Amino acid sequence: MELFDEIAAKVKGTGKTIVFPEGEDKRILGAAVRLQNDGLIKPILLGTRAEIEKTAKDNGFDIADLTIIDPTEYPEADKKAMFDALLERRKGKNTPEQIEEMLKDVSYFGTMLVYMGKADGMVSGAVHSTGSTVRPALQIVKTKLGVHRISGAFLMIKGDQRYIFADCAINIELDAPTMAEVAVQSAKTAKLFGIDPKVALLSFSTKGSAKGDMVTKVADATAKVHEMDPELPADGELQFDAAFVPAVGELKAPGSKVAGHANVFIFPSLEAGNIGYKIAQRFGGFTAVGPILQGLNAPIADLSRGCSEDDAYKVALITAAQAL
């Protein structure tokens, strides 16, 4: 089976509900209609009902079976319950007046639907910035116990090849503990896609071939990964060729269970990760799916503003699978 056929098979029949705060966008509406028609998830679209209906009419979408919530028409009792829940969640950090304003923002509204159990996950970012999607998630849903930072992974696909690259979206600088957390989170994400994780923590050095604080950081991060999950195959610091090419791995890191066979690649900075996945995408012909946000208490996905309808469809499937 193709990867997304596998994910669809896992998700189908589970009744997972995904909220889309950007329901007026043509790409999002088209993806939601397909997901509904394919019987994979139950979409909830947020936006002005008249605008959503106009977009549907203009593009020939049948939205008769879709759930649409216009926040301005939300029932008063439900609106008060949401207000009270957010006020309690933000206790001492926001005034009642600020809470009212926050709930006028569809990103906060959608995140609250997830927090209150009215949706299993959220997909946003086609129109809104990463900050607009991530900020409400961090303030309301928050990180899992023991996780100090969220991170953004990309699933890289080409034919039968599947790899995870992280962090490519969130943390500009990673210290050793953060890099270790990203490695452990990314291994869990890999399993979601049928990848048996072998984690390489990347550097410009392999096993002390170069010196410097940046090298020491990656070596320290590797040691922390082994403390966090002793059973996880992880190694570092490794140069990319040592991590990926068996002959080079055997030469530069003899005896390593990961070198030459890695399928989860952890970059030492956002700069490196972002450049790395785009090189693989543009030069290597890989499809990059994501970013997949890791470490949150509930699955919330951040689309690229340049995404297609198909991107939104696939990311929604992944988000539903994360909720299983």
Tab-separated table of C-alpha atoms in Angstrom:
chain	number	residue	atom	x	y	z
A	1	MET	CA	0.000	0.000	0.000
A	2	GLU	CA	1.075	3.574	-0.590
A	3	LEU	CA	1.837	5.515	2.589
A	4	PHE	CA	-1.302	7.629	2.603
A	5	ASP	CA	-3.426	4.605	1.747
A	6	GLU	CA	-1.970	3.011	4.892
A	7	ILE	CA	-2.768	6.094	6.981
A	8	ALA	CA	-6.271	6.321	5.502
A	9	ALA	CA	-6.885	2.666	6.386
A	10	LYS	CA	-5.850	3.381	9.999
A	11	VAL	CA	-8.051	6.466	10.271
A	12	LYS	CA	-11.161	5.267	8.436
A	13	GLY	CA	-14.031	4.379	10.721
A	14	THR	CA	-12.486	5.945	13.827
A	15	GLY	CA	-14.744	9.003	13.674
A	16	LYS	CA	-11.920	11.462	14.294
A	17	THR	CA	-12.947	15.105	14.050
A	18	ILE	CA	-10.555	17.749	12.710
A	19	VAL	CA	-11.244	21.481	12.881
A	20	PHE	CA	-10.115	23.790	10.072
A	21	PRO	CA	-10.077	27.458	11.162
A	22	GLU	CA	-9.611	28.608	7.557
A	23	GLY	CA	-12.867	27.226	6.170
A	24	GLU	CA	-13.318	30.086	3.712
A	25	ASP	CA	-10.132	29.136	1.832
A	26	LYS	CA	-10.712	27.211	-1.408
A	27	ARG	CA	-7.894	24.718	-0.722
A	28	ILE	CA	-9.131	23.924	2.777
A	29	LEU	CA	-12.736	23.613	1.677
A	30	GLY	CA	-11.766	21.274	-1.171
A	31	ALA	CA	-9.699	19.088	1.177
A	32	ALA	CA	-12.512	18.954	3.731
A	33	VAL	CA	-15.038	17.893	1.094
A	34	ARG	CA	-12.738	15.094	-0.089
A	35	LEU	CA	-12.061	13.891	3.461
A	36	GLN	CA	-15.791	13.868	4.185
A	37	ASN	CA	-16.686	12.104	0.924
A	38	ASP	CA	-13.948	9.510	1.459
A	39	GLY	CA	-15.354	8.776	4.918
A	40	LEU	CA	-12.011	9.369	6.605
A	41	ILE	CA	-12.629	12.156	9.131
A	42	LYS	CA	-15.375	14.508	10.237
A	43	PRO	CA	-14.285	18.031	9.262
A	44	ILE	CA	-15.417	21.139	11.148
A	45	LEU	CA	-15.015	24.335	9.132
A	46	LEU	CA	-14.743	27.708	10.860
A	47	GLY	CA	-15.607	30.947	9.107
A	48	THR	CA	-18.375	33.176	7.917
A	49	ARG	CA	-21.116	30.852	6.682
A	50	ALA	CA	-21.981	33.076	3.697
A	51	GLU	CA	-18.337	33.202	2.571
A	52	ILE	CA	-17.921	29.424	2.875
A	53	GLU	CA	-21.117	28.859	0.897
A	54	LYS	CA	-19.950	31.315	-1.777
A	55	THR	CA	-16.568	29.571	-2.105
A	56	ALA	CA	-18.347	26.223	-2.347
A	57	LYS	CA	-20.717	27.482	-5.033
A	58	ASP	CA	-17.918	29.125	-7.043
A	59	ASN	CA	-15.932	25.876	-7.063
A	60	GLY	CA	-18.727	23.334	-7.362
A	61	PHE	CA	-18.242	21.848	-3.886
A	62	ASP	CA	-21.131	20.034	-2.255
A	63	ILE	CA	-20.957	21.021	1.420
A	64	ALA	CA	-24.385	19.769	2.477
A	65	ASP	CA	-22.897	17.203	4.893
A	66	LEU	CA	-20.107	19.403	6.308
A	67	THR	CA	-20.207	20.904	9.795
A	68	ILE	CA	-19.755	24.674	9.612
A	69	ILE	CA	-19.325	26.868	12.674
A	70	ASP	CA	-19.518	30.628	12.322
A	71	PRO	CA	-17.944	31.864	15.588
A	72	THR	CA	-20.125	34.982	15.465
A	73	GLU	CA	-23.238	32.764	15.517
A	74	TYR	CA	-22.000	30.306	18.149
A	75	PRO	CA	-24.743	29.554	20.718
A	76	GLU	CA	-24.484	31.764	23.801
A	77	ALA	CA	-24.307	28.863	26.242
A	78	ASP	CA	-21.451	27.253	24.300
A	79	LYS	CA	-19.729	30.603	23.896
A	80	LYS	CA	-19.858	31.200	27.659
A	81	ALA	CA	-18.498	27.715	28.372
A	82	MET	CA	-15.615	28.374	26.005
A	83	PHE	CA	-14.979	31.797	27.541
A	84	ASP	CA	-14.945	30.364	31.072
A	85	ALA	CA	-12.627	27.519	30.064
A	86	LEU	CA	-10.123	29.847	28.384
A	87	LEU	CA	-10.250	32.337	31.253
A	88	GLU	CA	-9.429	29.508	33.682
A	89	ARG	CA	-6.680	28.167	31.396
A	90	ARG	CA	-5.099	31.622	31.141
A	91	LYS	CA	-5.693	32.431	34.810
A	92	GLY	CA	-3.670	35.466	35.840
A	93	LYS	CA	-2.224	35.922	32.340
A	94	ASN	CA	-5.149	37.500	30.486
A	95	THR	CA	-8.043	39.714	31.531
A	96	PRO	CA	-11.672	38.848	30.697
A	97	GLU	CA	-11.591	41.588	28.066
A	98	GLN	CA	-8.522	40.026	26.453
A	99	ILE	CA	-10.155	36.588	26.507
A	100	GLU	CA	-13.134	38.009	24.599
A	101	GLU	CA	-10.802	39.389	21.936
A	102	MET	CA	-8.824	36.132	21.719
A	103	LEU	CA	-11.970	34.128	21.002
A	104	LYS	CA	-12.731	36.377	18.015
A	105	ASP	CA	-9.588	34.873	16.456
A	106	VAL	CA	-10.443	31.630	14.630
A	107	SER	CA	-7.074	30.124	15.614
A	108	TYR	CA	-7.903	30.499	19.309
A	109	PHE	CA	-11.493	29.411	18.710
A	110	GLY	CA	-10.364	26.273	16.886
A	111	THR	CA	-7.744	25.459	19.509
A	112	MET	CA	-10.388	25.748	22.217
A	113	LEU	CA	-12.591	23.234	20.365
A	114	VAL	CA	-9.663	20.806	20.589
A	115	TYR	CA	-8.957	21.642	24.247
A	116	MET	CA	-12.619	21.161	25.192
A	117	GLY	CA	-12.823	17.808	23.425
A	118	LYS	CA	-15.141	18.970	20.642
A	119	ALA	CA	-12.471	18.161	18.039
A	120	ASP	CA	-9.629	15.638	18.034
A	121	GLY	CA	-7.170	17.888	16.251
A	122	MET	CA	-6.715	21.060	14.211
A	123	VAL	CA	-5.167	21.898	10.839
A	124	SER	CA	-4.324	25.531	10.116
A	125	GLY	CA	-1.668	27.673	8.441
A	126	ALA	CA	-2.926	27.945	4.863
A	127	VAL	CA	-3.733	31.603	5.535
A	128	HIS	CA	-2.305	32.237	9.006
A	129	SER	CA	1.354	32.403	10.017
A	130	THR	CA	3.098	29.678	12.003
A	131	GLY	CA	3.023	31.956	15.043
A	132	SER	CA	-0.749	32.363	14.760
A	133	THR	CA	-1.166	28.589	14.809
A	134	VAL	CA	1.487	27.669	17.370
A	135	ARG	CA	0.877	30.427	19.942
A	136	PRO	CA	-2.683	29.344	20.859
A	137	ALA	CA	-1.550	25.718	20.916
A	138	LEU	CA	1.223	26.470	23.409
A	139	GLN	CA	-1.020	28.674	25.554
A	140	ILE	CA	-4.012	26.335	25.642
A	141	VAL	CA	-3.196	22.752	24.658
A	142	LYS	CA	0.397	23.007	25.962
A	143	THR	CA	3.177	20.437	25.781
A	144	LYS	CA	3.119	16.831	26.931
A	145	LEU	CA	4.439	15.974	30.375
A	146	GLY	CA	8.226	16.022	30.332
A	147	VAL	CA	8.416	17.926	27.033
A	148	HIS	CA	9.850	21.432	27.249
A	149	ARG	CA	9.749	22.416	23.575
A	150	ILE	CA	7.619	21.502	20.597
A	151	SER	CA	9.320	20.860	17.286
A	152	GLY	CA	8.464	20.556	13.616
A	153	ALA	CA	9.254	17.420	11.607
A	154	PHE	CA	8.947	16.770	7.891
A	155	LEU	CA	8.112	13.407	6.394
A	156	MET	CA	10.272	13.065	3.291
A	157	ILE	CA	8.906	10.650	0.663
A	158	LYS	CA	10.272	9.420	-2.663
A	159	GLY	CA	8.970	6.139	-4.039
A	160	ASP	CA	9.372	3.572	-1.274
A	161	GLN	CA	11.783	5.785	0.649
A	162	ARG	CA	10.526	7.397	3.879
A	163	TYR	CA	12.569	9.593	6.203
A	164	ILE	CA	11.957	12.041	9.028
A	165	PHE	CA	13.812	15.383	9.189
A	166	ALA	CA	13.598	17.571	12.327
A	167	ASP	CA	13.590	20.245	13.658
A	168	CYS	CA	12.885	22.097	10.416
A	169	ALA	CA	10.207	24.542	11.549
A	170	ILE	CA	10.136	25.746	15.160
A	171	ASN	CA	13.295	26.109	17.290
A	172	ILE	CA	15.860	28.521	15.869
A	173	GLU	CA	18.557	27.313	18.252
A	174	LEU	CA	18.647	23.889	19.900
A	175	ASP	CA	20.658	23.197	23.022
A	176	ALA	CA	21.612	19.606	23.885
A	177	PRO	CA	18.460	18.829	25.974
A	178	THR	CA	16.165	20.253	23.283
A	179	MET	CA	17.940	18.363	20.514
A	180	ALA	CA	17.552	15.166	22.542
A	181	GLU	CA	13.832	15.803	23.037
A	182	VAL	CA	13.417	16.409	19.309
A	183	ALA	CA	15.182	13.104	18.595
A	184	VAL	CA	12.910	11.099	20.891
A	185	GLN	CA	9.755	12.841	19.606
A	186	SER	CA	10.826	12.292	15.992
A	187	ALA	CA	11.339	8.574	16.581
A	188	LYS	CA	7.715	8.378	17.751
A	189	THR	CA	6.591	10.291	14.662
A	190	ALA	CA	8.551	7.874	12.468
A	191	LYS	CA	6.621	4.904	13.875
A	192	LEU	CA	3.385	6.626	12.853
A	193	PHE	CA	4.488	6.183	9.230
A	194	GLY	CA	5.702	2.606	9.538
A	195	ILE	CA	9.358	3.622	9.881
A	196	ASP	CA	11.456	1.570	12.320
A	197	PRO	CA	13.483	4.514	13.689
A	198	LYS	CA	17.240	4.680	13.501
A	199	VAL	CA	18.108	8.170	14.672
A	200	ALA	CA	21.138	10.167	13.543
A	201	LEU	CA	22.021	13.371	15.397
A	202	LEU	CA	23.784	15.370	12.711
A	203	SER	CA	26.867	17.563	12.789
A	204	PHE	CA	29.771	18.634	10.572
A	205	SER	CA	31.809	16.159	12.627
A	206	THR	CA	31.696	12.372	13.015
A	207	LYS	CA	32.815	10.902	16.331
A	208	GLY	CA	35.232	13.688	17.196
A	209	SER	CA	36.658	14.307	13.722
A	210	ALA	CA	36.243	18.020	14.460
A	211	LYS	CA	36.198	19.983	17.697
A	212	GLY	CA	34.084	22.841	19.003
A	213	ASP	CA	31.056	23.730	21.091
A	214	MET	CA	28.665	22.814	18.256
A	215	VAL	CA	30.161	19.326	18.096
A	216	THR	CA	30.091	18.873	21.860
A	217	LYS	CA	26.423	19.899	21.900
A	218	VAL	CA	25.454	17.085	19.512
A	219	ALA	CA	27.508	14.508	21.391
A	220	ASP	CA	25.869	15.607	24.664
A	221	ALA	CA	22.424	15.450	23.033
A	222	THR	CA	23.132	11.870	21.929
A	223	ALA	CA	24.047	10.890	25.487
A	224	LYS	CA	20.772	12.419	26.721
A	225	VAL	CA	18.779	10.458	24.129
A	226	HIS	CA	20.290	7.238	25.486
A	227	GLU	CA	19.232	8.301	29.003
A	228	MET	CA	15.693	9.156	27.868
A	229	ASP	CA	15.174	5.998	25.784
A	230	PRO	CA	17.931	3.387	26.215
A	231	GLU	CA	16.277	1.065	23.666
A	232	LEU	CA	16.141	3.624	20.847
A	233	PRO	CA	18.828	3.138	18.172
A	234	ALA	CA	20.410	6.594	18.090
A	235	ASP	CA	23.923	7.802	17.378
A	236	GLY	CA	25.829	11.044	17.021
A	237	GLU	CA	27.552	13.125	16.290
A	238	LEU	CA	27.404	12.001	12.673
A	239	GLN	CA	27.962	13.786	9.394
A	240	PHE	CA	25.143	13.224	6.930
A	241	ASP	CA	27.161	10.938	4.661
A	242	ALA	CA	28.230	8.835	7.644
A	243	ALA	CA	24.598	8.597	8.739
A	244	PHE	CA	23.215	7.734	5.308
A	245	VAL	CA	25.808	5.877	3.222
A	246	PRO	CA	26.673	2.376	4.534
A	247	ALA	CA	30.269	2.396	3.257
A	248	VAL	CA	30.970	5.827	4.734
A	249	GLY	CA	29.246	4.929	7.991
A	250	GLU	CA	31.366	1.785	8.339
A	251	LEU	CA	34.520	3.795	7.680
A	252	LYS	CA	33.792	6.794	9.907
A	253	ALA	CA	31.761	5.161	12.713
A	254	PRO	CA	32.644	1.456	12.778
A	255	GLY	CA	30.405	-0.590	15.043
A	256	SER	CA	27.540	1.939	15.012
A	257	LYS	CA	24.043	0.455	14.689
A	258	VAL	CA	22.836	3.677	13.064
A	259	ALA	CA	25.659	4.970	10.847
A	260	GLY	CA	24.911	4.215	7.218
A	261	HIS	CA	21.354	3.126	8.002
A	262	ALA	CA	19.683	6.192	9.556
A	263	ASN	CA	16.132	7.095	8.624
A	264	VAL	CA	15.450	9.826	11.215
A	265	PHE	CA	17.738	12.839	10.884
A	266	ILE	CA	18.014	15.406	13.685
A	267	PHE	CA	19.592	18.696	12.673
A	268	PRO	CA	21.571	20.847	15.132
A	269	SER	CA	19.710	24.068	14.268
A	270	LEU	CA	16.625	25.299	12.456
A	271	GLU	CA	18.882	26.873	9.852
A	272	ALA	CA	20.449	23.514	8.992
A	273	GLY	CA	17.141	21.623	9.115
A	274	ASN	CA	15.237	24.071	6.946
A	275	ILE	CA	17.994	24.204	4.332
A	276	GLY	CA	18.420	20.429	4.468
A	277	TYR	CA	14.818	19.467	3.804
A	278	LYS	CA	14.511	21.995	0.977
A	279	ILE	CA	17.656	20.665	-0.716
A	280	ALA	CA	16.244	17.130	-0.502
A	281	GLN	CA	12.942	18.425	-1.873
A	282	ARG	CA	14.320	20.487	-4.765
A	283	PHE	CA	17.516	18.632	-5.725
A	284	GLY	CA	16.568	15.140	-4.578
A	285	GLY	CA	12.977	15.076	-5.782
A	286	PHE	CA	11.541	14.190	-2.380
A	287	THR	CA	8.034	15.227	-1.371
A	288	ALA	CA	8.114	17.075	1.954
A	289	VAL	CA	4.979	16.606	4.076
A	290	GLY	CA	4.652	18.862	7.095
A	291	PRO	CA	5.668	20.435	9.281
A	292	ILE	CA	4.248	17.923	11.742
A	293	LEU	CA	4.153	19.541	15.173
A	294	GLN	CA	5.588	17.265	17.848
A	295	GLY	CA	5.282	17.372	21.630
A	296	LEU	CA	1.809	18.890	22.068
A	297	ASN	CA	-0.914	17.374	24.253
A	298	ALA	CA	-3.209	17.197	21.201
A	299	PRO	CA	-2.411	17.086	17.485
A	300	ILE	CA	-2.316	20.509	15.848
A	301	ALA	CA	-0.795	20.925	12.402
A	302	ASP	CA	0.721	23.984	10.765
A	303	LEU	CA	0.381	24.090	6.989
A	304	SER	CA	2.582	26.154	4.724
A	305	ARG	CA	0.818	29.207	3.313
A	306	GLY	CA	1.859	27.930	-0.106
A	307	CYS	CA	0.118	24.600	0.462
A	308	SER	CA	-2.143	22.894	-2.046
A	309	GLU	CA	-5.508	21.233	-1.470
A	310	ASP	CA	-3.731	17.890	-1.549
A	311	ASP	CA	-1.242	19.048	1.100
A	312	ALA	CA	-4.129	19.996	3.389
A	313	TYR	CA	-5.794	16.629	2.734
A	314	LYS	CA	-2.658	14.677	3.620
A	315	VAL	CA	-1.778	16.747	6.692
A	316	ALA	CA	-5.340	16.309	7.989
A	317	LEU	CA	-4.926	12.538	7.623
A	318	ILE	CA	-1.673	12.664	9.571
A	319	THR	CA	-3.295	14.809	12.265
A	320	ALA	CA	-6.138	12.310	12.606
A	321	ALA	CA	-3.617	9.453	12.820
A	322	GLN	CA	-1.769	11.312	15.601
A	323	ALA	CA	-5.054	11.429	17.517
A	324	LEU	CA	-5.463	7.634	17.483
